[in-house]
Amino acid sequence: MTRLRLEILGTGFTAQHSDARVLDQLLYKWRHFRGVLTDVLVPLYTQLHRNGWPVMALAIDRDVGTLLGHGYEEFLHKQL
């Protein structure tokens, strides 16, 4: 599901474990979700690299930050 969202939306969404209903579930599922996100992102960045696209640590940090909520924070700070 996370890979499909990435393919359709790019980094235009906040990645989360959507079935976590209470805080203790969220904390438990977060540990699992970090591995899921890694399993999705590594092949995508590997494919970019194989196709000749320069994959820089700064770009990976930016993308992961956006997926983990920074995009929402950026939106909140925009002047409308």
Coordinates of N, CA and C in Angstrom, one line a residue:
M1 N 0.8 -1.2 0.0 CA 0.0 0.0 0.0 C 0.9 1.3 0.0
T2 N 1.9 1.3 0.8 CA 2.8 2.4 0.9 C 3.5 2.6 -0.5
R3 N 3.9 1.6 -1.1 CA 4.6 1.7 -2.4 C 3.6 2.3 -3.4
L4 N 2.4 1.8 -3.4 CA 1.4 2.3 -4.3 C 1.1 3.8 -4.1
R5 N 1.0 4.2 -2.9 CA 0.8 5.6 -2.6 C 2.0 6.4 -3.1
L6 N 3.2 5.9 -2.9 CA 4.4 6.6 -3.4 C 4.4 6.8 -4.9
E7 N 4.0 5.7 -5.6 CA 3.9 5.7 -7.1 C 2.9 6.7 -7.6
I8 N 1.8 6.8 -6.9 CA 0.7 7.7 -7.3 C 0.9 9.1 -6.9
L9 N 1.3 9.3 -5.6 CA 1.3 10.6 -5.0 C 2.7 11.2 -4.9
G10 N 3.7 10.4 -5.1 CA 5.1 10.9 -4.8 C 5.2 11.1 -3.3
T11 N 5.8 12.2 -2.9 CA 5.9 12.5 -1.4 C 4.8 13.4 -1.0
G12 N 3.7 13.4 -1.7 CA 2.5 14.3 -1.4 C 1.6 13.7 -0.3
F13 N 2.1 12.9 0.6 CA 1.2 12.4 1.6 C 2.1 12.1 2.8
T14 N 1.5 12.0 4.0 CA 2.2 11.7 5.2 C 2.1 10.2 5.4
A15 N 3.2 9.5 5.4 CA 3.2 8.0 5.6 C 2.9 7.7 7.1
Q16 N 2.0 6.8 7.3 CA 1.6 6.4 8.6 C 1.0 5.0 8.6
H17 N 0.9 4.4 9.8 CA 0.3 3.1 9.9 C -1.2 3.4 10.2
S18 N -2.0 3.4 9.3 CA -3.4 4.0 9.4 C -4.3 3.2 10.3
D19 N -4.0 2.0 10.6 CA -5.0 1.3 11.5 C -4.7 1.4 13.0
A20 N -3.7 2.3 13.3 CA -3.4 2.5 14.8 C -4.5 3.4 15.3
R21 N -5.2 2.9 16.4 CA -6.3 3.7 16.9 C -6.1 4.4 18.2
V22 N -5.2 3.9 19.0 CA -4.8 4.6 20.2 C -3.3 4.7 20.3
L23 N -2.9 5.6 21.2 CA -1.5 5.9 21.3 C -0.6 4.7 21.5
D24 N -0.9 3.7 22.3 CA -0.1 2.6 22.5 C 0.0 1.7 21.2
Q25 N -1.0 1.7 20.4 CA -1.0 1.0 19.1 C 0.0 1.7 18.2
L26 N -0.1 3.1 18.2 CA 0.7 3.9 17.3 C 2.2 3.7 17.6
L27 N 2.5 3.6 18.9 CA 3.9 3.4 19.3 C 4.4 2.0 18.9
Y28 N 3.6 1.0 19.1 CA 3.9 -0.3 18.7 C 4.1 -0.4 17.2
K29 N 3.1 0.1 16.5 CA 3.1 0.0 15.0 C 4.2 0.8 14.4
W30 N 4.6 1.9 15.0 CA 5.7 2.7 14.5 C 7.0 1.9 14.3
R31 N 7.3 1.1 15.2 CA 8.5 0.3 15.1 C 8.4 -0.6 13.8
H32 N 7.3 -1.2 13.6 CA 7.0 -2.0 12.4 C 7.1 -1.2 11.1
F33 N 6.4 0.0 11.2 CA 6.3 0.8 10.0 C 7.6 1.3 9.5
R34 N 8.5 1.6 10.4 CA 9.8 2.1 10.0 C 10.5 1.1 9.0
G35 N 10.4 -0.2 9.3 CA 10.9 -1.3 8.5 C 10.1 -1.3 7.2
V36 N 8.8 -1.2 7.2 CA 8.0 -1.2 6.0 C 8.5 0.0 5.1
L37 N 8.6 1.1 5.6 CA 9.0 2.3 4.8 C 10.4 2.1 4.2
T38 N 11.3 1.5 5.0 CA 12.6 1.2 4.5 C 12.6 0.2 3.4
D39 N 11.8 -0.8 3.5 CA 11.6 -1.8 2.5 C 11.0 -1.3 1.2
V40 N 10.2 -0.2 1.3 CA 9.6 0.4 0.1 C 10.6 1.4 -0.5
L41 N 11.3 2.2 0.3 CA 12.2 3.3 -0.3 C 13.5 2.8 -0.9
V42 N 14.1 1.8 -0.2 CA 15.4 1.3 -0.7 C 15.4 0.9 -2.2
P43 N 14.4 0.0 -2.5 CA 14.4 -0.4 -4.0 C 14.1 0.8 -4.9
L44 N 13.3 1.7 -4.5 CA 13.0 2.9 -5.3 C 14.3 3.7 -5.6
Y45 N 15.0 4.0 -4.5 CA 16.2 4.8 -4.7 C 17.3 4.0 -5.4
T46 N 17.3 2.7 -5.2 CA 18.3 1.8 -6.0 C 18.0 1.9 -7.4
Q47 N 16.7 1.8 -7.8 CA 16.3 1.9 -9.2 C 16.7 3.2 -9.8
L48 N 16.5 4.3 -9.1 CA 16.9 5.6 -9.5 C 18.4 5.7 -9.8
H49 N 19.2 5.1 -8.9 CA 20.6 5.1 -9.0 C 21.0 4.3 -10.3
R50 N 20.4 3.1 -10.4 CA 20.7 2.3 -11.6 C 20.4 2.9 -12.9
N51 N 19.4 3.8 -12.9 CA 19.0 4.5 -14.1 C 19.8 5.8 -14.3
G52 N 20.9 6.0 -13.5 CA 21.7 7.1 -13.7 C 21.4 8.4 -13.0
W53 N 20.3 8.4 -12.2 CA 19.9 9.5 -11.4 C 20.8 9.6 -10.2
P54 N 21.4 10.8 -9.9 CA 22.2 10.9 -8.7 C 21.4 10.9 -7.5
V55 N 21.6 10.0 -6.6 CA 20.8 9.9 -5.4 C 21.7 10.4 -4.2
M56 N 21.3 11.6 -3.7 CA 22.1 12.3 -2.7 C 21.4 12.1 -1.3
A57 N 22.3 12.0 -0.3 CA 21.8 11.8 1.1 C 20.8 13.0 1.4
L58 N 21.1 14.2 1.0 CA 20.2 15.3 1.3 C 18.8 15.1 0.7
A59 N 18.8 14.6 -0.5 CA 17.5 14.4 -1.1 C 16.7 13.3 -0.4
I60 N 17.4 12.2 0.0 CA 16.7 11.2 0.8 C 16.2 11.7 2.1
D61 N 17.0 12.5 2.8 CA 16.6 13.1 4.1 C 15.4 14.0 3.8
R62 N 15.4 14.7 2.8 CA 14.2 15.6 2.5 C 13.0 14.8 2.2
D63 N 13.1 13.7 1.4 CA 11.9 12.9 1.1 C 11.4 12.2 2.3
V64 N 12.3 11.6 3.1 CA 11.8 10.9 4.3 C 11.2 11.9 5.3
G65 N 11.8 13.0 5.4 CA 11.2 14.1 6.3 C 9.8 14.5 5.8
T66 N 9.6 14.6 4.5 CA 8.3 15.0 4.0 C 7.3 13.9 4.2
L67 N 7.7 12.6 4.0 CA 6.8 11.5 4.2 C 6.4 11.3 5.7
L68 N 7.3 11.8 6.6 CA 7.0 11.6 8.0 C 6.4 12.8 8.7
G69 N 5.9 13.7 7.9 CA 5.1 14.8 8.4 C 5.6 16.2 8.2
H70 N 6.8 16.4 7.6 CA 7.4 17.7 7.4 C 6.5 18.4 6.4
G71 N 6.0 17.7 5.4 CA 5.1 18.4 4.4 C 3.9 19.0 5.0
Y72 N 3.3 18.4 6.0 CA 2.2 19.0 6.7 C 2.6 20.2 7.4
E73 N 3.8 20.2 8.1 CA 4.3 21.3 8.8 C 4.6 22.5 7.9
E74 N 5.1 22.2 6.7 CA 5.4 23.2 5.7 C 4.1 23.9 5.3
F75 N 3.1 23.0 5.0 CA 1.8 23.6 4.6 C 1.2 24.5 5.7
L76 N 1.3 24.2 6.9 CA 0.8 25.0 8.0 C 1.4 26.4 8.1
H77 N 2.7 26.5 7.6 CA 3.4 27.7 7.7 C 3.3 28.6 6.5
K78 N 2.5 28.1 5.5 CA 2.4 28.9 4.3 C 1.4 30.0 4.5
Q79 N 1.7 31.2 3.9 CA 0.8 32.3 3.9 C -0.3 32.1 2.9
L80 N -1.5 32.1 3.3 CA -2.6 31.9 2.3 C -3.2 33.3 2.0

